[in-house]
Short mmCIF file of C-alpha atoms in Angstrom, two decimals:
data_model
loop_
_atom_site.label_atom_id
_atom_site.label_comp_id
_atom_site.label_asym_id
_atom_site.label_seq_id
_atom_site.Cartn_x
_atom_site.Cartn_y
_atom_site.Cartn_z
CA UNK F 1 -50.68 -54.62 61.26
CA UNK F 2 -48.05 -55.77 58.92
CA UNK F 3 -45.22 -53.35 58.19
CA UNK F 4 -44.79 -52.40 54.53
CA UNK F 5 -42.21 -54.46 52.75
CA UNK F 6 -39.00 -52.53 52.08
CA UNK F 7 -36.88 -53.63 49.14
CA UNK F 8 -33.18 -54.07 49.66
CA UNK F 9 -31.25 -50.90 49.00
CA UNK F 10 -29.42 -52.27 45.95
CA UNK F 11 -32.67 -53.41 44.24
CA UNK F 12 -34.36 -50.02 44.82
CA UNK F 13 -31.43 -48.19 43.22
CA UNK F 14 -31.40 -50.24 40.04
CA UNK F 15 -34.25 -48.33 38.23
CA UNK F 16 -32.65 -45.01 39.16
CA UNK F 17 -29.28 -46.18 37.85
CA UNK F 18 -30.88 -47.32 34.59
CA UNK F 19 -32.61 -43.93 34.16
CA UNK F 20 -29.35 -42.10 34.90
CA UNK F 21 -27.52 -44.25 32.35
CA UNK F 22 -30.19 -43.54 29.70
CA UNK F 23 -29.95 -39.80 30.42
CA UNK F 24 -26.15 -39.88 30.16
CA UNK F 25 -26.31 -41.70 26.84
CA UNK F 26 -28.88 -39.19 25.55
CA UNK F 27 -26.69 -36.27 26.58
CA UNK F 28 -23.71 -37.84 24.86
CA UNK F 29 -25.68 -38.30 21.63
CA UNK F 30 -26.91 -34.71 21.77
CA UNK F 31 -23.41 -33.38 22.35
CA UNK F 32 -22.08 -35.44 19.45
CA UNK F 33 -24.85 -34.15 17.18
CA UNK F 34 -24.10 -30.55 18.17
CA UNK F 35 -20.47 -30.94 17.21
CA UNK F 36 -21.33 -32.39 13.81
CA UNK F 37 -24.00 -29.80 12.97
CA UNK F 38 -21.62 -26.98 12.08
CA UNK F 39 -22.65 -24.13 9.77
CA UNK F 40 -22.46 -25.10 6.12
CA UNK F 41 -19.35 -24.02 4.21
CA UNK F 42 -19.63 -23.19 0.49
CA UNK F 43 -18.15 -25.96 -1.64
CA UNK F 44 -15.41 -23.76 -3.10
CA UNK F 45 -14.33 -22.46 0.29
CA UNK F 46 -14.34 -25.97 1.72
CA UNK F 47 -12.20 -27.21 -1.15
CA UNK F 48 -9.70 -24.40 -0.72
CA UNK F 49 -9.51 -24.99 3.00
CA UNK F 50 -9.03 -28.72 2.54
CA UNK F 51 -6.17 -28.08 0.13
CA UNK F 52 -4.59 -25.51 2.45
CA UNK F 53 -5.14 -22.78 -0.14
CA UNK F 54 -4.57 -19.14 0.83
CA UNK F 55 -5.42 -17.30 -2.36
CA UNK F 56 -5.82 -13.54 -2.65
CA UNK F 57 -7.12 -11.77 -5.74
CA UNK F 58 -5.31 -8.53 -6.53
CA UNK F 59 -7.21 -6.25 -8.89
CA UNK F 60 -6.17 -3.00 -10.54
CA UNK F 61 -8.62 -0.44 -11.92
CA UNK F 62 -8.60 2.49 -14.36
CA UNK F 63 -5.66 1.49 -16.57
CA UNK F 64 -3.90 0.87 -18.71
CA UNK F 65 -1.36 3.56 -17.93
CA UNK F 66 1.88 3.78 -19.93
CA UNK F 67 3.66 4.93 -16.77
CA UNK F 68 2.26 2.90 -13.87
CA UNK F 69 0.94 -0.33 -15.42
CA UNK F 70 4.45 -1.49 -16.49
CA UNK F 71 5.72 -0.83 -12.95
CA UNK F 72 2.88 -2.90 -11.49
CA UNK F 73 3.59 -5.69 -13.99
CA UNK F 74 7.27 -5.74 -13.05
CA UNK F 75 6.45 -6.17 -9.36
CA UNK F 76 3.90 -8.89 -10.04
CA UNK F 77 6.47 -10.76 -12.13
CA UNK F 78 9.07 -10.39 -9.39
CA UNK F 79 6.81 -12.17 -6.89
CA UNK F 80 5.27 -14.67 -9.29
CA UNK F 81 1.84 -13.10 -8.86
CA UNK F 82 -1.03 -12.91 -11.32
CA UNK F 83 -3.80 -10.34 -11.07
CA UNK F 84 -6.91 -8.95 -12.74
CA UNK F 85 -6.91 -5.58 -14.51
CA UNK F 86 -10.24 -3.82 -14.94
CA UNK F 87 -9.49 -1.47 -17.81
CA UNK F 88 -11.22 1.59 -19.20
CA UNK F 89 -12.01 1.34 -22.90
CA UNK F 90 -10.72 4.75 -23.90
CA UNK F 91 -7.40 4.00 -22.19
CA UNK F 92 -7.17 0.66 -24.00
CA UNK F 93 -7.77 2.55 -27.25
CA UNK F 94 -4.96 4.97 -26.38
CA UNK F 95 -2.46 2.33 -25.17
CA UNK F 96 -3.33 -1.00 -26.79
CA UNK F 97 0.23 -2.30 -26.49
CA UNK F 98 0.09 -1.93 -22.69
CA UNK F 99 -3.12 -3.94 -22.56
CA UNK F 100 -1.55 -6.58 -24.78
CA UNK F 101 1.43 -6.74 -22.42
CA UNK F 102 -0.86 -7.25 -19.41
CA UNK F 103 -2.55 -10.16 -21.17
CA UNK F 104 0.67 -11.67 -22.51
CA UNK F 105 2.14 -11.80 -19.00
CA UNK F 106 -0.68 -14.05 -17.85
CA UNK F 107 -2.99 -11.55 -16.21
CA UNK F 108 -6.73 -11.20 -16.76
CA UNK F 109 -8.03 -8.10 -18.59
CA UNK F 110 -11.65 -7.26 -17.77
CA UNK F 111 -14.21 -4.52 -18.43
CA UNK F 112 -14.40 -1.28 -16.42
CA UNK F 113 -16.59 0.68 -18.90
CA UNK F 114 -15.52 3.04 -21.69
CA UNK F 115 -15.24 6.36 -19.86
CA UNK F 116 -15.88 5.60 -16.15
CA UNK F 117 -19.46 6.91 -15.72
CA UNK F 118 -21.92 5.92 -13.03
CA UNK F 119 -23.64 3.13 -14.95
CA UNK F 120 -26.77 3.45 -12.84
CA UNK F 121 -27.56 6.77 -14.49
CA UNK F 122 -27.38 5.56 -18.09
CA UNK F 123 -30.06 4.54 -20.53
CA UNK F 124 -30.05 0.95 -21.75
CA UNK F 125 -28.43 1.94 -25.05
CA UNK F 126 -25.77 4.09 -23.36
CA UNK F 127 -25.02 1.27 -20.89
CA UNK F 128 -24.64 -1.23 -23.71
CA UNK F 129 -22.36 1.14 -25.62
CA UNK F 130 -20.08 1.69 -22.60
CA UNK F 131 -19.62 -2.03 -22.10
CA UNK F 132 -19.61 -3.27 -25.69
CA UNK F 133 -17.15 -0.65 -26.97
CA UNK F 134 -14.74 -1.59 -24.19
CA UNK F 135 -15.14 -5.28 -25.00
CA UNK F 136 -14.25 -4.57 -28.62
CA UNK F 137 -11.04 -2.71 -27.74
CA UNK F 138 -9.91 -5.34 -25.26
CA UNK F 139 -10.67 -8.11 -27.74
CA UNK F 140 -8.62 -6.31 -30.41
CA UNK F 141 -5.62 -6.16 -28.06
CA UNK F 142 -5.85 -9.55 -26.36
CA UNK F 143 -7.98 -11.81 -28.55
CA UNK F 144 -10.31 -12.42 -25.60
CA UNK F 145 -13.65 -10.93 -24.59
CA UNK F 146 -14.14 -9.98 -20.93
CA UNK F 147 -16.77 -11.86 -18.98
CA UNK F 148 -16.53 -9.71 -15.85
CA UNK F 149 -17.64 -6.12 -15.39
CA UNK F 150 -16.57 -3.86 -12.55
CA UNK F 151 -18.92 -0.87 -12.48
CA UNK F 152 -17.09 2.42 -11.83
CA UNK F 153 -17.26 3.51 -8.18
CA UNK F 154 -18.72 0.11 -7.35
CA UNK F 155 -22.07 1.70 -8.17
CA UNK F 156 -24.51 -1.17 -8.60
CA UNK F 157 -28.27 -1.55 -8.67
CA UNK F 158 -30.69 -4.00 -10.25
CA UNK F 159 -30.46 -2.24 -13.62
CA UNK F 160 -26.66 -2.55 -13.66
CA UNK F 161 -26.80 -6.22 -12.71
CA UNK F 162 -29.46 -7.04 -15.29
CA UNK F 163 -27.59 -5.03 -17.95
CA UNK F 164 -24.38 -6.89 -17.18
CA UNK F 165 -26.17 -10.23 -17.41
CA UNK F 166 -27.79 -9.19 -20.71
CA UNK F 167 -24.29 -8.64 -22.13
CA UNK F 168 -22.93 -11.89 -20.70
CA UNK F 169 -21.08 -10.30 -17.79
CA UNK F 170 -20.70 -11.09 -14.11
CA UNK F 171 -20.40 -8.06 -11.81
CA UNK F 172 -17.20 -8.22 -9.75
CA UNK F 173 -16.61 -5.86 -6.84
CA UNK F 174 -14.08 -6.22 -3.97
CA UNK F 175 -13.73 -6.98 -0.27
CA UNK F 176 -10.61 -4.93 0.60
CA UNK F 177 -10.37 -1.25 -0.37
CA UNK F 178 -7.27 0.64 0.82
CA UNK F 179 -8.57 3.77 -0.94
CA UNK F 180 -5.27 4.17 -2.73
CA UNK F 181 -7.04 6.44 -5.25
CA UNK F 182 -7.08 9.13 -2.53
CA UNK F 183 -3.28 8.86 -2.15
CA UNK F 184 -3.23 8.42 1.64
CA UNK F 185 0.48 7.51 1.59
CA UNK F 186 2.42 4.32 0.97
CA UNK F 187 2.30 3.20 4.61
CA UNK F 188 -1.49 3.66 4.86
CA UNK F 189 -2.09 1.65 1.68
CA UNK F 190 0.14 -1.16 2.93
CA UNK F 191 -1.48 -1.23 6.38
CA UNK F 192 -5.05 -1.19 5.05
CA UNK F 193 -4.37 -4.13 2.76
CA UNK F 194 -2.26 -6.23 5.11
CA UNK F 195 -4.60 -5.76 8.08
CA UNK F 196 -7.71 -6.78 6.14
CA UNK F 197 -6.67 -9.58 3.80
CA UNK F 198 -8.03 -13.04 4.52
CA UNK F 199 -8.09 -16.09 2.22
CA UNK F 200 -10.24 -15.35 -0.81
CA UNK F 201 -10.06 -11.57 -0.40
CA UNK F 202 -10.45 -9.37 -3.49
CA UNK F 203 -8.19 -6.33 -3.15
CA UNK F 204 -8.97 -3.11 -5.03
CA UNK F 205 -6.04 -0.97 -6.19
CA UNK F 206 -5.40 1.33 -9.15
CA UNK F 207 -2.82 1.43 -11.93
CA UNK F 208 -4.42 4.33 -13.81
CA UNK F 209 -6.61 7.37 -13.41
CA UNK F 210 -3.98 9.65 -11.90
CA UNK F 211 -0.78 9.59 -9.89
CA UNK F 212 -0.39 5.98 -8.76
CA UNK F 213 3.17 6.23 -7.44
CA UNK F 214 2.01 5.50 -3.86
CA UNK F 215 0.25 2.33 -5.00
CA UNK F 216 3.37 1.16 -6.80
CA UNK F 217 5.50 1.97 -3.75
CA UNK F 218 3.15 0.02 -1.46
CA UNK F 219 2.75 -2.97 -3.76
CA UNK F 220 6.22 -4.40 -3.23
CA UNK F 221 5.81 -4.80 0.52
CA UNK F 222 2.22 -6.00 0.13
CA UNK F 223 3.35 -8.78 -2.20
CA UNK F 224 6.38 -9.68 -0.09
CA UNK F 225 4.44 -9.80 3.19
CA UNK F 226 1.47 -11.73 1.85
CA UNK F 227 3.76 -14.23 0.17
CA UNK F 228 5.61 -14.69 3.48
CA UNK F 229 2.24 -15.38 5.11
CA UNK F 230 1.65 -18.23 2.67
CA UNK F 231 -0.66 -16.49 0.23
CA UNK F 232 -0.74 -17.10 -3.51
CA UNK F 233 -2.05 -14.64 -6.08
CA UNK F 234 -4.47 -15.56 -8.85
CA UNK F 235 -6.72 -13.80 -11.35
CA UNK F 236 -10.41 -13.70 -10.62
CA UNK F 237 -12.32 -16.61 -12.20
CA UNK F 238 -13.46 -14.62 -15.24
CA UNK F 239 -13.49 -16.59 -18.47
#
């Protein structure tokens, strides 16, 4: 009986080596593909990141105030910052020169309703009146018509969004809220802003609607610290 032929060791190993090589190449391709297939980044964010941009959008609600808005403007000018002011129509009517000053210093003046109601509770005609009357007052002071609407209290539903769109407005809310309206103290306002800001953040603060001395006191250090961190300050992209 003839013994089975046994191939030399090196010849027998060649198919296994080829299979191992193919597996290694496949694993390398898969690993390379996994690295490339990162989550998609919105075009604007990708552009900002590529340019090294660290922009933050400071916004101020409930003005204009003849007392606090000029103090806010002075601090913004000191740090070369521009911001967006969401103003109440009846305050614009009372202090049109303050609104004009906000605009003339390069800031954006946008719509925050006429008398600060919850827009969700209004009829269509009342909603339109709140927004359109405010537009008219801002236009009379600045020569521009707001294209952004910030609903009071951030109260938004489908009716508010559709009403804003009907009047040519984009709803603009915020991503950082230090609740300065509650007057928690200068240090709390500073900490809540500085701990939460990231590139592209929209910060909500107030220059009207009550005693805003704590906001003004906090703003200087907020601007100084964020600027030291490499941030720049721009108005929201409202036309």
